[in-house]
Short mmCIF file of C-alpha atoms and ligand atoms in Angstrom, two decimals:
data_model
loop_
_atom_site.label_atom_id
_atom_site.label_comp_id
_atom_site.label_asym_id
_atom_site.label_seq_id
_atom_site.Cartn_x
_atom_site.Cartn_y
_atom_site.Cartn_z
CA MET A 100 -50.03 -48.49 28.85
CA ALA A 101 -50.23 -52.26 29.82
CA PRO A 102 -52.62 -54.07 27.57
CA ASP A 103 -55.31 -54.61 30.18
CA ALA A 104 -55.06 -51.20 32.09
CA ALA A 105 -58.32 -49.90 30.77
CA SER A 106 -60.03 -52.78 32.56
CA ARG A 107 -58.37 -52.29 35.96
CA TYR A 108 -60.27 -49.66 38.14
CA ARG A 109 -58.80 -47.54 40.87
CA SER A 110 -60.34 -44.81 43.04
CA THR A 111 -59.79 -41.17 42.19
CA ARG A 112 -58.53 -40.90 45.65
CA GLY A 113 -55.96 -43.60 45.21
CA GLY A 114 -57.17 -45.58 48.30
CA GLY A 115 -58.34 -49.41 48.21
CA GLU A 116 -57.56 -52.17 46.06
CA VAL A 117 -57.54 -52.21 42.29
CA CYS A 118 -60.52 -53.95 41.02
CA ASP A 119 -62.16 -55.26 37.75
CA PHE A 120 -64.96 -54.00 35.71
CA ALA A 121 -67.65 -56.30 37.05
CA GLN A 122 -66.63 -55.12 40.69
CA ALA A 123 -66.76 -51.45 39.52
CA LEU A 124 -70.08 -51.88 37.87
CA LEU A 125 -71.60 -53.67 40.91
CA ASN A 126 -70.02 -51.50 43.73
CA PRO A 127 -69.54 -48.00 41.91
CA ARG A 128 -68.33 -46.20 45.15
CA PRO A 129 -64.76 -47.16 46.19
CA PRO A 130 -64.32 -47.54 50.01
CA ASP A 131 -62.55 -44.27 50.15
CA GLY A 132 -65.47 -42.22 48.97
CA GLY A 133 -63.74 -41.51 45.59
CA LEU A 134 -64.99 -42.68 42.07
CA TYR A 135 -63.38 -45.53 39.86
CA VAL A 136 -61.38 -44.55 36.84
CA PRO A 137 -59.59 -47.20 34.74
CA GLU A 138 -55.75 -47.05 35.43
CA GLY A 139 -55.26 -46.44 31.51
CA LEU A 140 -57.25 -45.56 28.44
CA PRO A 141 -57.20 -47.28 25.08
CA HIS A 142 -55.86 -44.99 22.22
CA PHE A 143 -56.90 -45.04 18.61
CA GLY A 144 -54.18 -44.03 16.13
CA PRO A 145 -54.97 -42.42 12.64
CA ASP A 146 -55.21 -45.84 10.81
CA GLU A 147 -57.42 -46.97 13.57
CA LEU A 148 -59.76 -44.11 13.44
CA GLU A 149 -60.04 -44.47 9.62
CA GLU A 150 -61.22 -48.09 10.42
CA LEU A 151 -63.55 -46.93 12.96
CA HIS A 152 -65.16 -44.46 10.72
CA ARG A 153 -66.52 -47.01 8.62
CA LEU A 154 -68.24 -48.98 11.41
CA SER A 155 -71.86 -49.00 12.27
CA TYR A 156 -72.88 -47.73 15.81
CA LEU A 157 -73.20 -51.18 17.44
CA GLN A 158 -69.71 -52.38 15.72
CA LEU A 159 -68.12 -49.02 16.85
CA ALA A 160 -69.51 -49.49 20.44
CA GLU A 161 -67.93 -53.00 20.66
CA ARG A 162 -64.57 -51.65 19.72
CA ILE A 163 -64.85 -48.57 22.07
CA ILE A 164 -66.22 -50.55 25.02
CA ALA A 165 -64.23 -53.88 24.93
CA PRO A 166 -60.93 -52.69 26.44
CA PHE A 167 -62.91 -51.30 29.52
CA ILE A 168 -64.86 -54.55 30.17
CA GLY A 169 -61.64 -56.84 29.85
CA ASP A 170 -62.57 -60.39 30.70
CA ALA A 171 -65.88 -59.69 32.59
CA LEU A 172 -67.71 -61.13 29.57
CA ALA A 173 -66.64 -64.07 27.57
CA ALA A 174 -65.08 -63.29 24.25
CA GLY A 175 -67.64 -62.47 21.52
CA GLU A 176 -70.51 -61.76 24.21
CA LEU A 177 -70.42 -58.08 24.15
CA ALA A 178 -71.86 -57.81 20.58
CA GLY A 179 -74.95 -59.54 21.79
CA VAL A 180 -75.03 -57.54 24.76
CA LEU A 181 -74.98 -54.44 22.79
CA ALA A 182 -77.54 -55.66 20.33
CA ARG A 183 -79.97 -56.24 23.19
CA ALA A 184 -79.34 -53.02 25.04
CA TYR A 185 -80.10 -51.01 21.95
CA ARG A 186 -82.94 -52.99 20.35
CA GLY A 187 -85.54 -50.67 21.80
CA PHE A 188 -84.35 -47.52 20.08
CA GLU A 189 -86.13 -46.00 17.32
CA HIS A 190 -83.01 -46.04 14.62
CA GLU A 191 -80.69 -48.85 14.02
CA GLU A 192 -77.85 -46.53 14.61
CA VAL A 193 -79.11 -45.59 18.11
CA VAL A 194 -78.22 -41.96 17.74
CA ARG A 195 -78.98 -39.55 14.77
CA LEU A 196 -76.72 -37.05 13.51
CA ARG A 197 -78.20 -34.21 11.27
CA ALA A 198 -76.90 -30.75 9.69
CA LEU A 199 -78.88 -27.97 10.87
CA ASP A 200 -80.71 -26.09 8.11
CA GLY A 201 -78.38 -23.47 6.55
CA GLY A 202 -75.83 -25.53 7.96
CA THR A 203 -73.17 -23.05 8.65
CA LEU A 204 -72.25 -21.08 11.87
CA HIS A 205 -69.31 -18.53 11.27
CA GLY A 206 -68.42 -20.85 8.39
CA GLY A 207 -68.15 -24.09 10.23
CA PRO A 208 -70.86 -26.62 9.79
CA LEU A 209 -73.44 -27.04 12.72
CA HIS A 210 -74.97 -30.43 13.51
CA LEU A 211 -77.40 -31.82 16.22
CA LEU A 212 -76.32 -35.07 17.58
CA GLU A 213 -79.92 -36.47 18.74
CA LEU A 214 -79.39 -38.84 21.50
CA PHE A 215 -82.92 -39.02 22.51
CA HIS A 216 -84.31 -41.96 20.34
CA GLY A 217 -84.41 -44.52 23.19
CA PRO A 218 -87.52 -45.49 25.20
CA THR A 219 -87.86 -42.46 27.46
CA LEU A 220 -86.92 -39.91 25.01
CA ALA A 221 -83.72 -38.81 26.69
CA PHE A 222 -80.08 -39.24 26.36
CA LYS A 223 -80.02 -41.08 29.55
CA ASP A 224 -81.35 -44.05 27.81
CA VAL A 225 -78.10 -44.57 25.77
CA ALA A 226 -76.14 -45.27 29.16
CA LEU A 227 -79.03 -46.83 31.19
CA GLN A 228 -79.99 -49.59 28.73
CA LEU A 229 -76.50 -50.76 28.46
CA LEU A 230 -76.00 -50.54 32.11
CA GLY A 231 -79.12 -52.68 32.71
CA THR A 232 -78.13 -55.39 30.21
CA LEU A 233 -74.68 -55.50 31.62
CA LEU A 234 -75.77 -56.00 35.16
CA ASP A 235 -78.31 -58.67 34.22
CA ASP A 236 -75.68 -60.65 32.40
CA ILE A 237 -72.99 -60.38 34.87
CA LEU A 238 -75.44 -61.03 37.76
CA SER A 239 -76.62 -64.01 36.01
CA ARG A 240 -73.06 -65.43 35.69
CA GLN A 241 -72.52 -64.90 39.35
CA GLY A 242 -75.96 -66.46 40.14
CA GLN A 243 -76.94 -63.17 42.18
CA ARG A 244 -79.71 -60.42 42.01
CA ARG A 245 -79.87 -56.98 42.97
CA LEU A 246 -82.56 -54.61 44.10
CA ILE A 247 -82.08 -51.27 42.27
CA LEU A 248 -83.28 -48.40 44.60
CA THR A 249 -83.47 -44.70 43.02
CA ALA A 250 -84.87 -41.50 43.83
CA THR A 251 -86.17 -39.12 41.18
CA SER A 252 -87.24 -35.56 40.80
CA GLY A 253 -89.10 -36.64 37.76
CA ASP A 254 -86.95 -37.17 34.70
CA THR A 255 -84.53 -39.89 35.45
CA GLY A 256 -86.80 -42.32 37.20
CA SER A 257 -88.42 -43.73 34.00
CA ALA A 258 -84.86 -44.19 32.32
CA ALA A 259 -83.80 -46.49 35.09
CA ILE A 260 -87.29 -48.43 34.95
CA GLU A 261 -86.90 -48.88 31.40
CA ALA A 262 -83.29 -50.15 31.71
CA CYS A 263 -84.34 -52.95 34.43
CA ARG A 264 -87.83 -53.83 33.41
CA ASN A 265 -86.73 -56.73 31.17
CA CYS A 266 -83.90 -58.00 33.33
CA ALA A 267 -84.57 -61.05 34.99
CA ARG A 268 -81.95 -60.47 37.69
CA LEU A 269 -82.96 -56.90 38.64
CA ASP A 270 -85.71 -55.50 40.56
CA ILE A 271 -86.31 -51.84 40.75
CA ALA A 272 -87.99 -49.41 43.09
CA VAL A 273 -88.31 -45.78 42.27
CA LEU A 274 -89.08 -43.07 45.02
CA PHE A 275 -90.56 -39.77 43.61
CA PRO A 276 -92.13 -36.92 45.58
CA HIS A 277 -95.87 -37.40 45.58
CA GLU A 278 -97.99 -34.92 43.68
CA ARG A 279 -94.79 -32.92 42.75
CA ILE A 280 -93.90 -34.42 39.31
CA THR A 281 -95.83 -33.77 36.27
CA GLU A 282 -98.54 -36.20 35.12
CA PHE A 283 -96.39 -37.29 32.06
CA GLN A 284 -93.32 -38.08 34.11
CA ARG A 285 -95.37 -40.04 36.71
CA ARG A 286 -97.56 -42.05 33.94
CA GLN A 287 -94.04 -42.66 32.13
CA MET A 288 -93.17 -44.54 35.31
CA THR A 289 -96.34 -45.89 36.90
CA SER A 290 -97.83 -47.25 33.44
CA VAL A 291 -95.16 -49.82 33.48
CA GLN A 292 -96.87 -53.15 35.00
CA GLN A 293 -93.79 -55.54 35.18
CA ASP A 294 -93.73 -57.45 38.64
CA ASN A 295 -90.08 -56.37 39.00
CA VAL A 296 -90.92 -52.72 39.04
CA LEU A 297 -92.26 -50.75 42.04
CA CYS A 298 -93.11 -47.04 41.89
CA LEU A 299 -93.55 -45.35 45.37
CA ALA A 300 -94.89 -41.92 45.76
CA VAL A 301 -93.46 -40.39 48.99
CA ARG A 302 -95.23 -37.91 51.07
CA GLY A 303 -92.83 -35.05 50.87
CA ASP A 304 -90.24 -33.51 48.42
CA PHE A 305 -87.37 -34.61 46.55
CA ASP A 306 -85.05 -34.04 49.34
CA ASP A 307 -87.15 -36.51 51.59
CA CYS A 308 -86.83 -38.94 48.71
CA GLN A 309 -83.04 -38.71 48.70
CA ASN A 310 -82.73 -38.86 52.49
CA LEU A 311 -84.96 -41.84 52.55
CA LEU A 312 -82.84 -43.66 49.61
CA LYS A 313 -79.60 -42.73 51.54
CA ALA A 314 -81.11 -44.13 54.62
CA ALA A 315 -82.16 -47.39 52.79
CA LEU A 316 -78.88 -47.65 51.29
CA GLY A 317 -77.16 -47.44 54.57
CA ARG A 318 -79.03 -50.23 56.05
CA GLY A 319 -78.56 -52.25 53.15
CA GLU A 320 -79.60 -55.96 52.84
CA ALA A 321 -80.77 -55.76 56.54
CA LEU A 322 -83.65 -53.52 55.57
CA THR A 323 -85.00 -55.68 52.59
CA GLY A 324 -83.20 -59.07 52.61
CA ALA A 325 -82.10 -58.03 49.20
CA ALA A 326 -78.64 -56.78 47.81
CA LEU A 327 -79.32 -53.09 47.04
CA MET A 328 -77.51 -50.88 44.82
CA THR A 329 -78.30 -47.62 42.91
CA VAL A 330 -77.71 -46.41 39.17
CA ASN A 331 -76.75 -42.99 39.64
CA SER A 332 -74.78 -40.97 37.22
CA ILE A 333 -71.20 -41.96 38.80
CA ASN A 334 -71.23 -45.49 37.48
CA TRP A 335 -68.37 -45.86 35.13
CA ALA A 336 -70.18 -48.05 32.83
CA ARG A 337 -72.56 -45.22 32.03
CA LEU A 338 -69.70 -42.83 31.04
CA MET A 339 -68.15 -45.53 28.90
CA ALA A 340 -71.24 -45.96 27.18
CA GLN A 341 -71.20 -42.31 26.39
CA VAL A 342 -67.74 -42.22 24.82
CA VAL A 343 -69.14 -44.17 21.94
CA TYR A 344 -71.45 -41.30 20.31
CA TYR A 345 -68.66 -38.77 20.31
CA PHE A 346 -66.47 -41.19 18.17
CA TYR A 347 -69.62 -41.70 15.97
CA ALA A 348 -70.12 -37.94 15.37
CA GLY A 349 -66.55 -36.69 15.70
CA LEU A 350 -65.35 -39.23 12.80
CA ARG A 351 -68.08 -38.34 10.40
CA LEU A 352 -67.97 -34.56 10.93
CA ASP A 353 -64.05 -33.96 10.99
CA GLN A 354 -62.77 -32.58 8.09
CA GLY A 355 -58.99 -32.52 9.34
CA GLY A 356 -59.21 -29.81 11.94
CA GLY A 357 -61.19 -31.55 14.68
CA VAL A 358 -64.75 -31.16 15.92
CA ASN A 359 -66.33 -28.97 18.80
CA PHE A 360 -69.01 -30.46 20.78
CA ALA A 361 -71.63 -28.33 22.67
CA VAL A 362 -72.87 -30.00 25.80
CA PRO A 363 -75.58 -29.24 28.22
CA THR A 364 -74.24 -30.07 31.48
CA GLY A 365 -75.41 -30.99 34.97
CA ASN A 366 -73.60 -33.67 36.74
CA PHE A 367 -70.66 -33.54 34.30
CA GLY A 368 -71.08 -37.07 32.99
CA ASN A 369 -71.97 -36.44 29.48
CA ILE A 370 -69.38 -33.79 28.92
CA TYR A 371 -66.69 -35.93 30.77
CA ALA A 372 -67.20 -38.73 28.08
CA GLY A 373 -66.02 -35.99 25.66
CA VAL A 374 -62.68 -35.69 27.61
CA LEU A 375 -62.20 -39.11 27.59
CA ALA A 376 -62.89 -39.46 23.78
CA GLY A 377 -60.21 -36.61 23.11
CA ARG A 378 -57.76 -38.42 25.41
CA MET A 379 -58.65 -41.68 23.38
CA GLY A 380 -57.38 -40.32 20.17
CA LEU A 381 -60.61 -38.58 18.65
CA PRO A 382 -59.93 -35.09 17.38
CA VAL A 383 -61.94 -33.10 19.75
CA ARG A 384 -61.10 -29.26 19.54
CA ARG A 385 -63.16 -27.62 22.20
CA LEU A 386 -65.96 -28.95 24.47
CA LEU A 387 -68.58 -26.21 24.86
CA LEU A 388 -70.04 -26.62 28.51
CA ALA A 389 -73.39 -25.06 28.95
CA THR A 390 -74.97 -24.70 32.45
CA ASN A 391 -78.33 -23.24 33.34
CA ARG A 392 -78.43 -20.75 36.32
CA ASN A 393 -77.12 -23.51 38.44
CA ASP A 394 -73.62 -22.75 37.19
CA ILE A 395 -71.11 -24.28 39.56
CA LEU A 396 -69.09 -25.85 36.66
CA HIS A 397 -69.17 -22.46 34.58
CA ARG A 398 -67.80 -20.64 37.80
CA ALA A 399 -65.02 -23.31 38.03
CA LEU A 400 -64.06 -22.86 34.56
CA VAL A 401 -64.05 -18.89 34.20
CA GLY A 402 -62.81 -18.21 37.70
CA ASN A 403 -61.47 -21.38 39.35
CA ASP A 404 -64.33 -21.37 41.79
CA TYR A 405 -66.06 -24.63 42.26
CA SER A 406 -68.08 -23.79 45.25
CA ARG A 407 -71.38 -25.03 46.20
CA VAL A 408 -74.52 -22.80 46.52
CA GLN A 409 -78.29 -23.64 46.91
CA VAL A 410 -79.87 -25.38 43.89
CA GLN A 411 -82.59 -23.26 41.93
CA GLY A 412 -85.41 -24.43 39.79
CA SER A 413 -84.94 -23.62 36.13
CA VAL A 414 -86.55 -24.19 32.82
CA ALA A 415 -84.04 -27.04 32.05
CA PRO A 416 -84.64 -29.12 35.25
CA SER A 417 -82.36 -32.09 34.44
CA MET A 418 -79.35 -29.54 35.05
CA ASP A 419 -80.49 -28.37 38.21
CA ILE A 420 -77.72 -29.44 40.56
CA SER A 421 -75.68 -27.78 43.42
CA ILE A 422 -72.65 -30.03 42.68
CA ALA A 423 -71.73 -31.99 39.75
CA SER A 424 -71.12 -35.57 40.87
CA ASN A 425 -68.49 -36.45 38.22
CA PHE A 426 -66.46 -33.33 38.64
CA GLU A 427 -64.16 -35.04 40.87
CA ARG A 428 -63.22 -37.28 37.76
CA LEU A 429 -61.94 -34.20 36.05
CA VAL A 430 -59.89 -33.11 38.97
CA HIS A 431 -58.15 -36.50 38.81
CA PHE A 432 -57.72 -36.18 34.97
CA LEU A 433 -55.97 -33.03 35.62
CA THR A 434 -54.00 -33.66 38.76
CA ASP A 435 -53.42 -37.00 40.56
CA ALA A 436 -54.92 -39.15 43.10
CA GLN A 437 -53.09 -37.52 46.21
CA THR A 438 -53.90 -34.11 45.05
CA THR A 439 -57.91 -35.19 44.26
CA ALA A 440 -58.13 -36.71 48.01
CA ARG A 441 -56.65 -33.61 49.41
CA LEU A 442 -58.92 -31.09 47.33
CA GLN A 443 -61.96 -33.47 47.80
CA ALA A 444 -61.45 -33.50 51.60
CA GLU A 445 -61.33 -29.63 51.43
CA PHE A 446 -64.46 -29.36 49.54
CA ALA A 447 -66.20 -31.73 52.10
CA GLU A 448 -65.15 -29.30 54.82
CA SER A 449 -65.62 -25.95 53.06
CA GLY A 450 -67.83 -26.20 49.99
CA VAL A 451 -65.10 -24.73 47.84
CA LEU A 452 -62.71 -26.29 45.66
CA ALA A 453 -60.00 -24.50 43.59
CA LEU A 454 -57.51 -26.49 41.04
CA PRO A 455 -53.91 -25.99 41.24
CA ASP A 456 -53.10 -23.12 38.71
CA ALA A 457 -51.54 -25.40 35.98
CA ALA A 458 -54.45 -27.82 36.33
CA TRP A 459 -57.08 -24.94 35.98
CA GLN A 460 -55.08 -23.59 32.72
CA CYS A 461 -55.58 -27.18 31.05
CA ALA A 462 -59.05 -27.03 31.95
CA ARG A 463 -59.56 -23.65 30.14
CA GLU A 464 -57.71 -25.12 27.15
CA LEU A 465 -60.35 -28.12 27.10
CA PHE A 466 -63.53 -26.16 27.58
CA ALA A 467 -65.31 -23.12 26.69
CA SER A 468 -68.14 -22.70 29.35
CA SER A 469 -71.24 -20.58 29.31
CA ARG A 470 -74.13 -20.13 31.56
CA TRP A 471 -77.62 -19.62 30.45
CA ASP A 472 -80.70 -18.28 32.56
CA ASP A 473 -84.26 -19.23 31.89
CA ASP A 474 -84.68 -16.29 29.41
CA GLY A 475 -81.39 -17.12 27.43
CA ILE A 476 -82.82 -20.77 27.23
CA LEU A 477 -86.18 -19.76 26.10
CA GLN A 478 -84.40 -17.50 23.47
CA ALA A 479 -82.50 -20.16 22.07
CA MET A 480 -85.44 -22.44 21.83
CA GLN A 481 -86.89 -19.61 19.55
CA GLN A 482 -83.65 -19.12 17.65
CA GLY A 483 -83.71 -23.00 16.90
CA GLN A 484 -86.88 -22.80 15.50
CA GLN A 485 -86.32 -19.40 13.51
CA ARG A 486 -82.87 -20.10 12.08
CA TYR A 487 -82.76 -23.50 11.73
CA GLY A 488 -86.38 -24.92 11.77
CA VAL A 489 -85.89 -27.28 14.72
CA VAL A 490 -87.99 -27.62 17.90
CA LEU A 491 -85.47 -28.12 20.81
CA ASP A 492 -85.94 -29.00 24.12
CA PRO A 493 -84.48 -26.41 26.88
CA HIS A 494 -81.40 -28.51 27.62
CA THR A 495 -80.39 -28.78 24.21
CA ALA A 496 -81.24 -25.20 23.57
CA ALA A 497 -78.56 -24.17 26.16
CA ALA A 498 -76.04 -26.06 24.18
CA LEU A 499 -77.31 -24.36 20.98
CA ALA A 500 -76.64 -21.02 22.55
CA ALA A 501 -73.27 -22.12 23.63
CA ALA A 502 -72.50 -23.09 20.07
CA GLN A 503 -73.74 -19.92 18.49
CA GLN A 504 -71.71 -17.81 21.06
CA TYR A 505 -68.46 -19.85 20.41
CA GLY A 506 -68.67 -20.94 16.77
CA ASP A 507 -65.44 -21.07 14.88
CA GLU A 508 -64.61 -22.23 11.52
CA HIS A 509 -64.88 -25.82 12.68
CA PRO A 510 -67.54 -28.43 12.69
CA THR A 511 -69.79 -28.34 15.92
CA ALA A 512 -71.91 -30.98 17.06
CA VAL A 513 -74.89 -29.91 19.46
CA LEU A 514 -75.70 -32.77 21.66
CA ALA A 515 -79.44 -32.77 21.92
CA THR A 516 -80.35 -34.59 25.18
CA ALA A 517 -83.99 -34.81 25.33
CA HIS A 518 -87.00 -34.84 22.95
CA PRO A 519 -88.91 -31.47 23.06
CA ALA A 520 -92.30 -33.32 23.55
CA LYS A 521 -91.02 -34.13 27.22
CA PHE A 522 -90.83 -30.32 27.93
CA SER A 523 -94.19 -28.94 26.65
CA GLU A 524 -94.38 -26.35 29.22
CA ALA A 525 -91.23 -24.74 28.24
CA LEU A 526 -92.23 -24.88 24.52
CA VAL A 527 -95.30 -22.93 25.70
CA ARG A 528 -93.12 -20.17 27.58
CA ALA A 529 -90.92 -19.91 24.52
CA GLY A 530 -94.08 -19.18 22.41
CA LEU A 531 -93.71 -22.52 20.39
CA GLY A 532 -97.00 -23.70 21.84
CA GLU A 533 -98.10 -24.93 18.37
CA PHE A 534 -95.40 -27.83 18.80
CA THR A 535 -96.99 -29.47 21.56
CA ALA A 536 -99.22 -31.78 19.86
CA GLU A 537 -96.67 -34.65 19.86
CA ALA A 538 -96.47 -34.39 23.85
CA ASP A 539 -100.40 -34.49 23.96
CA THR A 540 -100.39 -37.77 21.83
CA ARG A 541 -97.83 -39.43 24.03
CA LEU A 542 -99.80 -38.38 27.38
CA ALA A 543 -103.04 -39.87 25.80
CA THR A 544 -101.12 -43.09 25.01
CA LEU A 545 -99.87 -43.30 28.68
CA ARG A 546 -103.29 -42.69 29.91
CA GLU A 547 -104.87 -45.77 28.27
CA ARG A 548 -102.32 -47.76 30.03
CA GLY A 549 -103.51 -47.33 33.57
CA GLU A 550 -101.25 -46.79 36.56
CA ARG A 551 -99.67 -48.87 39.38
CA PHE A 552 -98.14 -47.24 42.37
CA GLU A 553 -98.22 -46.95 46.03
CA VAL A 554 -98.22 -43.71 48.20
CA ILE A 555 -95.90 -44.01 51.61
CA ASP A 556 -94.49 -41.84 54.22
CA PRO A 557 -91.02 -40.75 54.19
CA ASP A 558 -89.55 -43.19 56.79
CA LEU A 559 -87.86 -46.47 56.42
CA ASP A 560 -90.76 -48.46 58.07
CA SER A 561 -93.15 -47.54 55.53
CA LEU A 562 -90.42 -48.20 52.91
CA GLN A 563 -89.70 -51.60 54.14
CA LYS A 564 -93.35 -52.40 54.39
CA ALA A 565 -94.13 -51.28 50.87
CA LEU A 566 -90.96 -53.52 49.45
CA GLY A 567 -92.20 -56.36 51.64
CA GLY A 568 -95.80 -56.47 50.46
CA SER A 569 -94.54 -55.86 46.70
CA SER A 570 -94.23 -58.40 43.97
CA LEU A 571 -90.51 -57.82 43.69
CA GLY A 572 -88.47 -60.95 43.25
CA GLY A 573 -87.74 -62.72 46.42
CA LEU A 574 -89.29 -59.91 48.71
CA GLY A 575 -93.05 -60.28 48.61
C1 PLP B 683 -79.16 -35.50 32.76
C2 PLP B 683 -79.32 -34.61 31.70
C3 PLP B 683 -78.48 -33.60 31.19
C4 PLP B 683 -77.31 -33.52 32.06
O1 PLP B 683 -76.24 -34.57 31.85
P1 PLP B 683 -75.16 -34.74 32.72
O2 PLP B 683 -74.28 -35.93 32.53
O3 PLP B 683 -75.64 -34.78 34.22
O4 PLP B 683 -74.17 -33.39 32.67
C5 PLP B 683 -78.74 -32.71 30.15
N1 PLP B 683 -79.99 -32.84 29.47
C6 PLP B 683 -80.98 -33.76 29.90
C7 PLP B 683 -82.10 -33.88 29.05
C8 PLP B 683 -80.63 -34.59 31.11
O5 PLP B 683 -81.57 -35.61 31.11
#
């Protein structure tokens, strides 16, 4: 690999120019409709892994991420960016790795990798806090600003707000469906009082919010006078940030035979970072992919049937998707740009994608997949409590179920993606109602802070007016 190949980005579909990290960060969608991937990945050999093993989380993050950033930051600046990004986390080590009581599963130790110690109690903070800090830093060098526009069905909006609120070069406006998210979800967003944050309750459902977002992004700067962008899960910087915790846990757990990772999956972002970690030299054995009833990825892996169906509500709502927006990166990883372009064009046309046979066989080696309906998830929540004494959120419970089903004699890390206090309704449904006290306390704290949001109609005029009348930088 050429020394700087990891910091040169190209579309998965092969079109357009090569670009650098800053360009891929600011314009995450290449002109041909694909997704950016680096031309090459850094690789860490046995001696280097030994050295990485001894590093703190932040030092490790610097080593893993530096090759992807290239010269978008001045030498030595990355360490400061990482320290700022993660200073709001509960633990200095950002994530927490702990053995589950009893510690063994078919002889192999079972561990929980807790990724939810950031400001909104969900794993998305790990990637979004770094994304916000990087954006702020790079925009400041370029003397620019961005208005982040995003739509949420409840859970991800607060992670985006927390990522932007302290950034001088960013404003953020979040669209959410009025009266269709929980009070906790709403207050997590609307209790933030900074001038660069605007919460908009849209009279309509989540689809109306997404359509409005799409229409607004299509109009771009003409709509608001500000350069717009979104921070959805396709931004390469988010995936790069997630590779770090695979190394962190994998290096600590490996006993020479490699480590399995069980991952609750929706848009295929988190688990794709595990694919990258394996390719970068981490001894990854199997990636145990767990879906809820929205099982497009499970169908793709067991039957080579990646076909779009209607999304269904589930007890693990952050995995409720009809298509997995990062799956295209796996297609590219297993094939090439030309094949990816052809398969994605076919998928856009027919809603069906089948991998070439050899690529599908490779995918079956990388992953063991499983699908869990609401009952299976609630049951796994109960088992977590009964067998290991841990209270899990429904997403993590799906991954625990996958680990229990697969379990071999090697260590397995179950990726814990949300704090259970965020999903108290599921706790009650699983018969774990006695563990909702923390959720109640957190809600009471939020209630003390008051709220700030505006209700708008689901059309561009209303959005434009709300943005124009707001305190967002340079708009009001
Ligand atoms: C977003 C999310 C997931 C799914 O992650 P992907 O990267 O979309 O696969 C799982 N659990 C929780 C709690 C989430 O918020």
